[in-house]
CSV table of N, CA, C and O in Angstrom, one decimal:
chain,number,residue,atom,x,y,z
A,1,UNK,N,8.3,8.1,18.1
A,1,UNK,CA,9.0,7.6,16.6
A,1,UNK,C,9.7,9.1,16.0
A,1,UNK,O,9.2,9.9,16.1
A,2,UNK,N,10.9,8.5,15.6
A,2,UNK,CA,12.1,9.4,15.3
A,2,UNK,C,11.7,9.7,13.7
A,2,UNK,O,11.1,8.6,13.2
A,3,UNK,N,11.8,10.7,12.9
A,3,UNK,CA,11.9,10.5,11.7
A,3,UNK,C,12.8,9.3,11.0
A,3,UNK,O,14.1,9.7,11.3
A,4,UNK,N,12.5,8.7,9.8
A,4,UNK,CA,13.8,8.0,9.4
A,4,UNK,C,14.1,8.8,7.9
A,4,UNK,O,13.4,9.2,6.9
A,5,UNK,N,15.2,9.2,8.2
A,5,UNK,CA,15.9,9.8,6.9
A,5,UNK,C,17.1,9.2,6.4
A,5,UNK,O,17.4,8.1,7.2
A,6,UNK,N,17.6,8.9,5.1
A,6,UNK,CA,18.0,8.4,4.6
A,6,UNK,C,19.9,8.4,4.7
A,6,UNK,O,21.0,7.4,5.4
A,7,UNK,N,20.4,9.8,5.1
A,7,UNK,CA,21.6,9.9,5.7
A,7,UNK,C,22.0,11.0,6.3
A,7,UNK,O,20.8,11.8,6.7
A,8,UNK,N,22.7,11.5,7.1
A,8,UNK,CA,22.6,12.7,8.1
A,8,UNK,C,22.7,13.8,6.8
A,8,UNK,O,22.2,15.1,7.5
A,9,UNK,N,23.4,14.1,6.2
A,9,UNK,CA,23.6,15.0,5.1
A,9,UNK,C,21.6,15.3,4.8
A,9,UNK,O,21.4,16.9,5.1
A,10,UNK,N,21.3,14.7,4.9
A,10,UNK,CA,19.7,14.3,4.2
A,10,UNK,C,19.2,15.2,5.4
A,10,UNK,O,18.6,16.1,5.0
A,11,UNK,N,19.5,14.8,6.6
A,11,UNK,CA,18.5,15.6,8.2
A,11,UNK,C,19.3,16.6,8.0
A,11,UNK,O,18.4,18.0,7.9
A,12,UNK,N,20.8,17.3,7.9
A,12,UNK,CA,21.0,18.9,8.1
A,12,UNK,C,20.3,19.2,7.3
A,12,UNK,O,19.5,20.5,7.4
A,13,UNK,N,19.9,18.5,5.8
A,13,UNK,CA,19.3,19.9,4.3
A,13,UNK,C,17.7,20.2,5.4
A,13,UNK,O,17.8,21.4,4.6
A,14,UNK,N,17.4,19.1,5.7
A,14,UNK,CA,15.7,19.5,5.7
A,14,UNK,C,15.5,20.5,6.8
A,14,UNK,O,15.0,21.1,6.4
A,15,UNK,N,17.0,20.4,8.1
A,15,UNK,CA,16.7,20.8,9.3
A,15,UNK,C,16.4,22.4,8.6
A,15,UNK,O,16.0,23.6,9.2
A,16,UNK,N,17.8,22.4,7.8
A,16,UNK,CA,18.3,24.0,7.5
A,16,UNK,C,16.9,24.3,6.6
A,16,UNK,O,17.7,25.5,5.9
A,17,UNK,N,16.1,23.8,6.2
A,17,UNK,CA,15.6,24.2,4.8
A,17,UNK,C,15.7,24.6,3.6
A,17,UNK,O,15.0,24.6,2.7
A,18,UNK,N,17.2,23.6,2.7
A,18,UNK,CA,17.9,23.5,1.7
A,18,UNK,C,17.0,22.6,1.4
A,18,UNK,O,16.8,20.5,1.6
A,19,UNK,N,16.7,22.5,-0.4
A,19,UNK,CA,15.8,21.8,-0.5
A,19,UNK,C,16.5,20.8,-2.0
A,19,UNK,O,17.8,21.2,-2.6
A,20,UNK,N,16.6,19.3,-1.4
A,20,UNK,CA,17.6,18.6,-2.7
A,20,UNK,C,16.9,18.0,-4.1
A,20,UNK,O,17.5,17.3,-4.6
A,21,UNK,N,15.3,17.9,-4.0
A,21,UNK,CA,14.9,17.7,-5.3
A,21,UNK,C,15.3,17.7,-6.4
A,21,UNK,O,15.8,19.2,-6.2
A,22,UNK,N,15.5,17.5,-7.4
A,22,UNK,CA,15.9,17.8,-8.8
A,22,UNK,C,14.8,18.0,-9.9
A,22,UNK,O,15.6,18.4,-10.8
A,23,UNK,N,13.8,17.6,-9.5
A,23,UNK,CA,12.8,18.0,-10.4
A,23,UNK,C,11.8,18.8,-9.5
A,23,UNK,O,11.2,18.5,-8.6
A,24,UNK,N,11.2,19.7,-10.2
A,24,UNK,CA,9.8,20.7,-9.4
A,24,UNK,C,8.5,19.5,-9.7
A,24,UNK,O,8.1,18.1,-10.1
A,25,UNK,N,7.8,19.8,-8.0
A,25,UNK,CA,6.9,19.0,-8.3
A,25,UNK,C,5.1,19.9,-8.2
A,25,UNK,O,5.9,20.7,-8.3
A,26,UNK,N,4.2,19.4,-8.3
A,26,UNK,CA,2.5,20.2,-8.5
A,26,UNK,C,2.2,19.1,-7.3
A,26,UNK,O,2.5,17.8,-7.0
A,27,UNK,N,1.4,20.1,-7.0
A,27,UNK,CA,0.1,19.1,-6.3
A,27,UNK,C,-0.4,18.4,-6.7
A,27,UNK,O,-1.1,18.4,-7.7
A,28,UNK,N,-1.0,17.4,-5.8
A,28,UNK,CA,-2.1,16.4,-6.3
A,28,UNK,C,-2.6,15.8,-5.5
A,28,UNK,O,-2.4,15.7,-4.3
A,29,UNK,N,-4.1,15.7,-6.1
A,29,UNK,CA,-4.7,15.0,-4.8
A,29,UNK,C,-5.9,14.3,-5.7
A,29,UNK,O,-6.2,13.6,-6.9
A,30,UNK,N,-6.6,13.5,-4.8
A,30,UNK,CA,-7.2,12.2,-5.5
A,30,UNK,C,-6.6,10.7,-5.3
A,30,UNK,O,-6.1,10.5,-4.2
A,31,UNK,N,-7.1,9.6,-6.2
A,31,UNK,CA,-7.5,7.9,-5.4
A,31,UNK,C,-5.5,8.0,-6.0
A,31,UNK,O,-4.9,8.2,-7.1
A,32,UNK,N,-5.2,7.4,-5.1
A,32,UNK,CA,-3.8,7.0,-4.5
A,32,UNK,C,-3.5,5.5,-4.0
A,32,UNK,O,-4.9,5.9,-2.6
A,33,UNK,N,-3.1,4.9,-4.2
A,33,UNK,CA,-2.9,3.2,-3.4
A,33,UNK,C,-1.9,2.8,-3.6
A,33,UNK,O,-0.7,3.3,-4.6
A,34,UNK,N,-1.0,2.6,-2.5
A,34,UNK,CA,0.8,1.4,-2.2
A,34,UNK,C,-0.5,0.1,-2.4
A,34,UNK,O,-1.6,-0.7,-1.9
A,35,UNK,N,0.8,-0.3,-3.5
A,35,UNK,CA,0.1,-1.8,-3.7
A,35,UNK,C,1.1,-2.6,-2.9
A,35,UNK,O,2.6,-2.7,-3.2
A,36,UNK,N,0.8,-3.4,-1.5
A,36,UNK,CA,1.7,-4.4,-1.0
A,36,UNK,C,1.8,-5.7,-1.6
A,36,UNK,O,3.5,-6.4,-1.5
A,37,UNK,N,1.0,-6.6,-1.8
A,37,UNK,CA,1.3,-8.2,-2.7
A,37,UNK,C,-0.2,-7.9,-3.5
A,37,UNK,O,-0.5,-6.4,-3.1
A,38,UNK,N,0.2,-8.8,-4.6
A,38,UNK,CA,-1.2,-9.1,-5.0
A,38,UNK,C,-2.4,-9.3,-4.7
A,38,UNK,O,-2.3,-9.2,-3.6
A,39,UNK,N,-3.2,-8.4,-4.6
A,39,UNK,CA,-4.5,-8.1,-4.6
A,39,UNK,C,-4.6,-7.7,-2.9
A,39,UNK,O,-5.6,-7.6,-2.3
A,40,UNK,N,-3.9,-6.4,-2.4
A,40,UNK,CA,-3.5,-5.8,-1.3
A,40,UNK,C,-3.2,-4.3,-1.6
A,40,UNK,O,-2.0,-3.9,-1.8
A,41,UNK,N,-4.1,-3.6,-1.1
A,41,UNK,CA,-4.3,-2.5,-1.7
A,41,UNK,C,-4.6,-1.8,-0.4
A,41,UNK,O,-5.5,-1.8,0.3
A,42,UNK,N,-3.3,-1.0,-0.6
A,42,UNK,CA,-3.8,0.5,1.1
A,42,UNK,C,-3.6,2.1,0.7
A,42,UNK,O,-2.7,2.5,-0.3
A,43,UNK,N,-5.1,2.5,0.6
A,43,UNK,CA,-5.0,3.5,0.1
A,43,UNK,C,-4.5,4.8,0.7
A,43,UNK,O,-4.6,4.8,1.9
A,44,UNK,N,-3.6,6.1,1.0
A,44,UNK,CA,-2.7,6.9,1.0
A,44,UNK,C,-3.3,8.1,0.2
A,44,UNK,O,-3.8,8.2,-0.6
A,45,UNK,N,-2.8,9.2,0.9
A,45,UNK,CA,-2.9,10.7,0.9
A,45,UNK,C,-1.9,11.2,0.0
A,45,UNK,O,-0.8,11.1,0.0
A,46,UNK,N,-2.3,11.4,-1.8
A,46,UNK,CA,-0.9,12.3,-1.9
A,46,UNK,C,-1.0,13.7,-1.7
A,46,UNK,O,-1.6,14.4,-1.5
A,47,UNK,N,0.4,13.9,-2.4
A,47,UNK,CA,0.8,15.2,-1.9
A,47,UNK,C,1.6,16.5,-3.4
A,47,UNK,O,0.5,17.1,-3.3
A,48,UNK,N,1.9,15.2,-3.9
A,48,UNK,CA,2.5,16.5,-5.0
A,48,UNK,C,3.2,15.0,-5.2
A,48,UNK,O,3.4,14.0,-5.4
A,49,UNK,N,3.7,15.9,-7.1
A,49,UNK,CA,4.2,14.3,-8.1
A,49,UNK,C,5.3,15.3,-9.0
A,49,UNK,O,5.6,16.8,-9.0
A,50,UNK,N,6.2,15.0,-9.0
A,50,UNK,CA,7.2,15.3,-10.0
A,50,UNK,C,7.7,14.5,-10.8
A,50,UNK,O,7.6,12.9,-10.8
A,51,UNK,N,8.8,14.3,-11.8
A,51,UNK,CA,9.2,13.3,-12.6
A,51,UNK,C,10.0,12.4,-11.8
A,51,UNK,O,10.0,11.4,-12.4
A,52,UNK,N,10.6,12.7,-11.2
A,52,UNK,CA,11.9,12.2,-9.8
A,52,UNK,C,10.5,11.4,-9.0
A,52,UNK,O,11.7,11.0,-8.3
A,53,UNK,N,10.0,11.6,-8.7
A,53,UNK,CA,8.5,10.9,-7.5
A,53,UNK,C,7.5,11.9,-7.2
A,53,UNK,O,7.2,12.6,-8.1
A,54,UNK,N,7.1,11.6,-5.4
A,54,UNK,CA,5.8,12.2,-5.6
A,54,UNK,C,6.1,11.8,-3.7
A,54,UNK,O,6.9,10.9,-3.1
A,55,UNK,N,5.0,12.7,-3.2
A,55,UNK,CA,4.6,12.8,-1.7
A,55,UNK,C,3.3,12.0,-1.3
A,55,UNK,O,3.0,12.2,-2.2
A,56,UNK,N,3.5,11.3,-0.4
A,56,UNK,CA,2.1,10.6,0.1
A,56,UNK,C,2.3,11.4,1.9
A,56,UNK,O,3.2,11.5,2.0
A,57,UNK,N,1.1,11.0,2.5
A,57,UNK,CA,1.2,10.7,3.8
A,57,UNK,C,0.5,9.3,4.4
A,57,UNK,O,-0.3,8.8,3.6
A,58,UNK,N,1.2,8.7,5.0
A,58,UNK,CA,0.9,7.7,5.1
A,58,UNK,C,0.8,7.4,7.1
A,58,UNK,O,1.1,8.1,7.7
A,59,UNK,N,0.0,6.3,6.9
A,59,UNK,CA,-0.3,6.2,8.6
A,59,UNK,C,0.7,5.4,9.4
A,59,UNK,O,1.0,5.9,10.4
A,60,UNK,N,2.1,5.1,9.0
A,60,UNK,CA,2.1,4.4,9.4
A,60,UNK,C,3.7,4.9,8.6
A,60,UNK,O,3.7,4.6,7.9
A,61,UNK,N,5.3,4.9,9.9
A,61,UNK,CA,6.5,5.3,9.3
A,61,UNK,C,6.8,3.9,8.6
A,61,UNK,O,7.3,2.3,8.7
A,62,UNK,N,7.0,4.3,6.7
A,62,UNK,CA,8.2,3.8,6.0
A,62,UNK,C,9.7,3.3,6.1
A,62,UNK,O,10.0,4.7,6.5
A,63,UNK,N,10.3,2.6,6.5
A,63,UNK,CA,11.6,2.7,6.8
A,63,UNK,C,12.1,3.4,5.2
A,63,UNK,O,12.3,2.9,4.6
A,64,UNK,N,13.2,4.3,5.0
A,64,UNK,CA,14.0,4.6,4.0
A,64,UNK,C,14.6,3.4,3.4
A,64,UNK,O,14.6,2.7,4.2
A,65,UNK,N,14.8,3.4,2.1
A,65,UNK,CA,14.9,2.4,1.5
A,65,UNK,C,13.7,1.3,0.5
A,65,UNK,O,14.2,0.4,0.0
A,66,UNK,N,13.0,1.4,1.8
A,66,UNK,CA,11.6,0.6,1.2
A,66,UNK,C,10.6,0.8,-0.2
A,66,UNK,O,11.1,1.4,-0.4
A,67,UNK,N,10.9,-0.3,-0.6
A,67,UNK,CA,10.9,0.0,-2.2
A,67,UNK,C,9.1,-0.6,-2.4
A,67,UNK,O,9.0,-2.0,-1.2
A,68,UNK,N,8.0,-0.6,-3.0
A,68,UNK,CA,6.7,-1.3,-3.7
A,68,UNK,C,6.4,-0.4,-4.8
A,68,UNK,O,6.6,0.9,-5.1
A,69,UNK,N,5.5,-0.9,-5.1
A,69,UNK,CA,4.5,0.5,-6.0
A,69,UNK,C,3.3,0.8,-6.1
A,69,UNK,O,2.7,0.9,-4.5
A,70,UNK,N,3.3,2.1,-7.0
A,70,UNK,CA,2.4,2.9,-6.2
A,70,UNK,C,1.4,3.1,-7.5
A,70,UNK,O,1.6,2.9,-8.4
A,71,UNK,N,0.0,3.3,-7.4
A,71,UNK,CA,-1.1,4.0,-8.3
A,71,UNK,C,-1.9,4.4,-8.0
A,71,UNK,O,-2.0,5.0,-7.1
A,72,UNK,N,-1.5,5.7,-8.8
A,72,UNK,CA,-2.0,7.2,-8.6
A,72,UNK,C,-2.8,7.8,-10.6
A,72,UNK,O,-2.7,7.1,-11.1
A,73,UNK,N,-3.9,8.3,-10.1
A,73,UNK,CA,-4.5,8.8,-11.2
A,73,UNK,C,-4.5,10.6,-11.5
A,73,UNK,O,-4.1,11.8,-10.4
A,74,UNK,N,-3.7,11.3,-13.1
A,74,UNK,CA,-3.2,12.0,-12.9
A,74,UNK,C,-4.5,12.7,-13.9
A,74,UNK,O,-5.2,12.2,-14.6
A,75,UNK,N,-5.0,14.3,-13.3
A,75,UNK,CA,-6.0,14.6,-14.0
A,75,UNK,C,-5.7,15.4,-15.6
A,75,UNK,O,-4.3,16.3,-14.8
A,76,UNK,N,-5.7,15.3,-16.6
A,76,UNK,CA,-5.4,15.5,-17.9
A,76,UNK,C,-6.2,16.2,-18.5
A,76,UNK,O,-6.9,15.5,-19.1
A,77,UNK,N,-6.7,17.4,-18.2
A,77,UNK,CA,-7.6,17.6,-19.1
A,77,UNK,C,-8.8,17.4,-18.8
A,77,UNK,O,-9.4,17.5,-17.4
A,78,UNK,N,-9.7,16.9,-19.8
A,78,UNK,CA,-10.6,16.0,-19.8
A,78,UNK,C,-10.8,14.4,-19.2
A,78,UNK,O,-12.0,13.8,-18.9
A,79,UNK,N,-9.4,14.1,-18.9
A,79,UNK,CA,-9.4,12.3,-19.1
A,79,UNK,C,-8.4,12.3,-17.7
A,79,UNK,O,-8.0,13.1,-17.8
A,80,UNK,N,-8.0,11.5,-17.5
A,80,UNK,CA,-7.4,11.0,-16.1
A,80,UNK,C,-6.6,9.7,-16.6
A,80,UNK,O,-7.2,8.7,-17.4
A,81,UNK,N,-5.0,10.1,-16.3
A,81,UNK,CA,-4.4,8.7,-17.0
A,81,UNK,C,-3.6,7.7,-15.4
A,81,UNK,O,-3.3,8.9,-14.4
A,82,UNK,N,-3.9,7.2,-15.3
A,82,UNK,CA,-3.3,6.2,-14.1
A,82,UNK,C,-1.9,5.8,-14.4
A,82,UNK,O,-1.6,5.5,-15.6
A,83,UNK,N,-1.5,6.1,-13.6
A,83,UNK,CA,0.7,5.4,-13.6
A,83,UNK,C,0.9,4.7,-12.2
A,83,UNK,O,-0.2,5.1,-11.2
A,84,UNK,N,1.4,4.2,-12.7
A,84,UNK,CA,1.7,2.8,-11.7
A,84,UNK,C,3.1,3.1,-11.7
A,84,UNK,O,3.4,2.6,-13.1
A,85,UNK,N,3.7,2.6,-10.8
A,85,UNK,CA,5.3,2.9,-11.3
A,85,UNK,C,6.4,1.7,-9.6
A,85,UNK,O,5.4,2.6,-8.7
A,86,UNK,N,7.0,1.6,-10.0
A,86,UNK,CA,8.2,1.0,-8.3
A,86,UNK,C,8.5,2.4,-8.1
A,86,UNK,O,9.2,3.5,-8.5
A,87,UNK,N,8.5,2.2,-6.4
A,87,UNK,CA,9.0,3.8,-5.5
A,87,UNK,C,9.9,3.1,-4.3
A,87,UNK,O,9.8,1.6,-4.4
A,88,UNK,N,10.4,4.3,-4.3
A,88,UNK,CA,11.3,3.8,-3.0
A,88,UNK,C,11.5,5.2,-2.2
A,88,UNK,O,11.3,5.7,-2.5
A,89,UNK,N,11.2,5.0,-0.7
A,89,UNK,CA,11.0,5.7,0.0
A,89,UNK,C,12.4,6.3,0.5
A,89,UNK,O,13.4,5.6,0.8
A,90,UNK,N,12.4,7.5,0.2
A,90,UNK,CA,13.5,8.8,0.7
A,90,UNK,C,13.9,8.9,2.1
A,90,UNK,O,14.6,9.0,2.8
A,91,UNK,N,12.4,9.0,2.5
A,91,UNK,CA,12.6,10.1,4.1
A,91,UNK,C,10.9,9.8,4.4
A,91,UNK,O,10.1,9.5,3.2
A,92,UNK,N,10.9,9.9,5.8
A,92,UNK,CA,9.5,10.1,6.3
A,92,UNK,C,9.5,11.0,7.9
A,92,UNK,O,10.6,10.5,8.1
A,93,UNK,N,8.4,11.4,7.7
A,93,UNK,CA,8.4,12.7,8.9
A,93,UNK,C,7.2,12.8,9.4
A,93,UNK,O,6.6,12.8,8.5
A,94,UNK,N,6.9,12.2,10.8
A,94,UNK,CA,5.7,12.5,11.8
A,94,UNK,C,5.6,13.8,11.9
A,94,UNK,O,6.2,14.7,11.1
A,95,UNK,N,4.2,14.2,10.7
A,95,UNK,CA,3.9,15.5,10.5
A,95,UNK,C,2.0,15.5,10.6
A,95,UNK,O,1.5,15.2,10.6
A,96,UNK,N,2.3,16.0,12.4
A,96,UNK,CA,1.0,16.3,13.3
A,96,UNK,C,-0.1,17.2,11.8
A,96,UNK,O,-1.7,16.7,12.3
A,97,UNK,N,0.0,18.3,11.3
A,97,UNK,CA,-0.9,18.9,10.6
A,97,UNK,C,-0.9,18.5,9.0
A,97,UNK,O,-2.3,17.8,8.5
A,98,UNK,N,-1.0,16.9,8.7
A,98,UNK,CA,-0.7,15.9,8.0
A,98,UNK,C,-1.5,15.2,8.1
A,98,UNK,O,-1.9,14.5,7.4
A,99,UNK,N,-1.7,14.5,9.5
A,99,UNK,CA,-2.2,13.5,10.2
A,99,UNK,C,-1.4,12.1,10.2
A,99,UNK,O,-1.6,11.4,9.8
A,100,UNK,N,-0.2,12.5,9.9
A,100,UNK,CA,0.4,10.8,9.9
A,100,UNK,C,2.0,11.5,9.1
A,100,UNK,O,2.2,11.7,10.1
A,101,UNK,N,2.3,10.6,8.7
A,101,UNK,CA,4.3,10.3,8.1
A,101,UNK,C,4.1,10.6,6.9
A,101,UNK,O,3.7,10.3,5.7
A,102,UNK,N,4.5,11.9,6.6
A,102,UNK,CA,4.8,12.3,5.5
A,102,UNK,C,5.7,11.8,4.5
A,102,UNK,O,6.7,11.8,5.0
A,103,UNK,N,5.6,11.5,3.3
A,103,UNK,CA,6.7,10.3,2.9
A,103,UNK,C,7.0,10.7,1.5
A,103,UNK,O,6.2,11.0,0.8
A,104,UNK,N,8.7,10.6,1.8
A,104,UNK,CA,9.0,11.1,0.2
A,104,UNK,C,9.7,9.8,-0.6
A,104,UNK,O,9.9,8.9,0.0
A,105,UNK,N,9.0,9.8,-1.6
A,105,UNK,CA,9.4,8.8,-3.2
A,105,UNK,C,10.2,9.0,-3.7
A,105,UNK,O,9.2,10.1,-4.0
A,106,UNK,N,11.2,8.3,-4.4
A,106,UNK,CA,11.5,8.4,-5.6
A,106,UNK,C,11.4,7.1,-6.5
A,106,UNK,O,10.8,6.1,-6.0
A,107,UNK,N,10.9,7.6,-7.6
A,107,UNK,CA,10.6,7.0,-8.8
A,107,UNK,C,11.7,5.9,-9.1
A,107,UNK,O,13.0,6.2,-9.4
A,108,UNK,N,11.7,4.2,-9.0
A,108,UNK,CA,12.7,3.7,-9.7
A,108,UNK,C,12.5,2.7,-10.8
A,108,UNK,O,13.6,2.2,-11.7
A,109,UNK,N,10.8,2.6,-11.6
A,109,UNK,CA,10.8,2.2,-12.5
A,109,UNK,C,10.2,2.8,-13.7
A,109,UNK,O,8.8,1.8,-14.1
A,110,UNK,N,10.3,3.7,-13.7
A,110,UNK,CA,9.2,4.8,-14.1
A,110,UNK,C,8.8,4.5,-16.1
A,110,UNK,O,10.1,5.4,-16.8
A,111,UNK,N,8.1,4.3,-16.4
A,111,UNK,CA,7.6,4.2,-18.0
A,111,UNK,C,7.7,5.6,-18.6
A,111,UNK,O,7.4,6.3,-18.0
A,112,UNK,N,8.3,5.6,-19.8
A,112,UNK,CA,8.8,7.0,-20.6
A,112,UNK,C,7.1,7.5,-21.1
A,112,UNK,O,7.7,8.6,-21.2
A,113,UNK,N,6.8,6.7,-21.4
A,113,UNK,CA,5.4,7.0,-21.7
A,113,UNK,C,4.8,7.3,-20.5
A,113,UNK,O,4.1,8.9,-20.3
A,114,UNK,N,4.5,6.8,-18.9
A,114,UNK,CA,4.2,7.4,-18.1
A,114,UNK,C,4.7,8.9,-17.5
A,114,UNK,O,4.1,10.0,-17.2
A,115,UNK,N,6.0,8.6,-17.8
A,115,UNK,CA,7.0,10.2,-17.4
A,115,UNK,C,6.0,11.5,-18.2
A,115,UNK,O,6.1,12.6,-18.0
A,116,UNK,N,5.5,11.3,-20.1
A,116,UNK,CA,5.5,11.8,-20.4
A,116,UNK,C,4.4,12.9,-19.8
A,116,UNK,O,4.0,14.2,-19.9
A,117,UNK,N,3.6,11.7,-19.1
A,117,UNK,CA,2.2,11.7,-18.7
A,117,UNK,C,2.0,13.0,-17.6
A,117,UNK,O,1.7,13.9,-17.5
A,118,UNK,N,3.4,12.4,-16.6
A,118,UNK,CA,3.3,13.6,-15.7
A,118,UNK,C,4.0,14.9,-16.0
A,118,UNK,O,3.7,16.1,-15.5
A,119,UNK,N,4.9,14.8,-17.1
A,119,UNK,CA,5.8,16.1,-18.1
A,119,UNK,C,4.2,17.0,-18.2
A,119,UNK,O,3.9,18.2,-17.4
A,120,UNK,N,3.7,15.6,-18.5
A,120,UNK,CA,2.1,17.1,-19.4
A,120,UNK,C,1.4,17.8,-18.2
A,120,UNK,O,1.0,18.8,-18.3
A,121,UNK,N,1.5,17.0,-17.0
A,121,UNK,CA,0.5,17.1,-15.7
A,121,UNK,C,1.2,18.7,-15.1
A,121,UNK,O,0.1,19.5,-15.0
A,122,UNK,N,2.9,18.7,-15.3
A,122,UNK,CA,3.2,19.4,-14.2
A,122,UNK,C,3.4,20.7,-15.5
A,122,UNK,O,3.1,21.9,-15.0
A,123,UNK,N,3.0,20.4,-16.9
A,123,UNK,CA,2.7,21.8,-17.8
A,123,UNK,C,1.3,22.8,-17.8
A,123,UNK,O,0.8,23.4,-18.5
A,124,UNK,N,0.4,21.4,-16.8
A,124,UNK,CA,-1.0,22.5,-17.5
A,124,UNK,C,-1.7,23.2,-16.0
A,124,UNK,O,-0.6,23.5,-15.3
């Protein structure tokens, strides 16, 4: 399967190693699930998170533009905060080292309070 990128410029930028993210990201691990329909969750591997979106690894290539909800836990000191938000797939690329499709997600409806938790996580 070939990688699914949103446009030819994005493909060029990724091949050339040009970073187009607008926000810093920080490595993330822990419990993360994709919410497909009510009562149906699929566990995924989180890679990183920032105020603009997050990276995950999934076993099946999602088409660019696909929207769904995601839930993850952010460790904030001695507590954990659950983040649940709508996301849109910006790209997916098969990655042998990750054992699946490395997938970039953009937040589409991030609550301001949840955004502040992500900022706190990034600054920790």
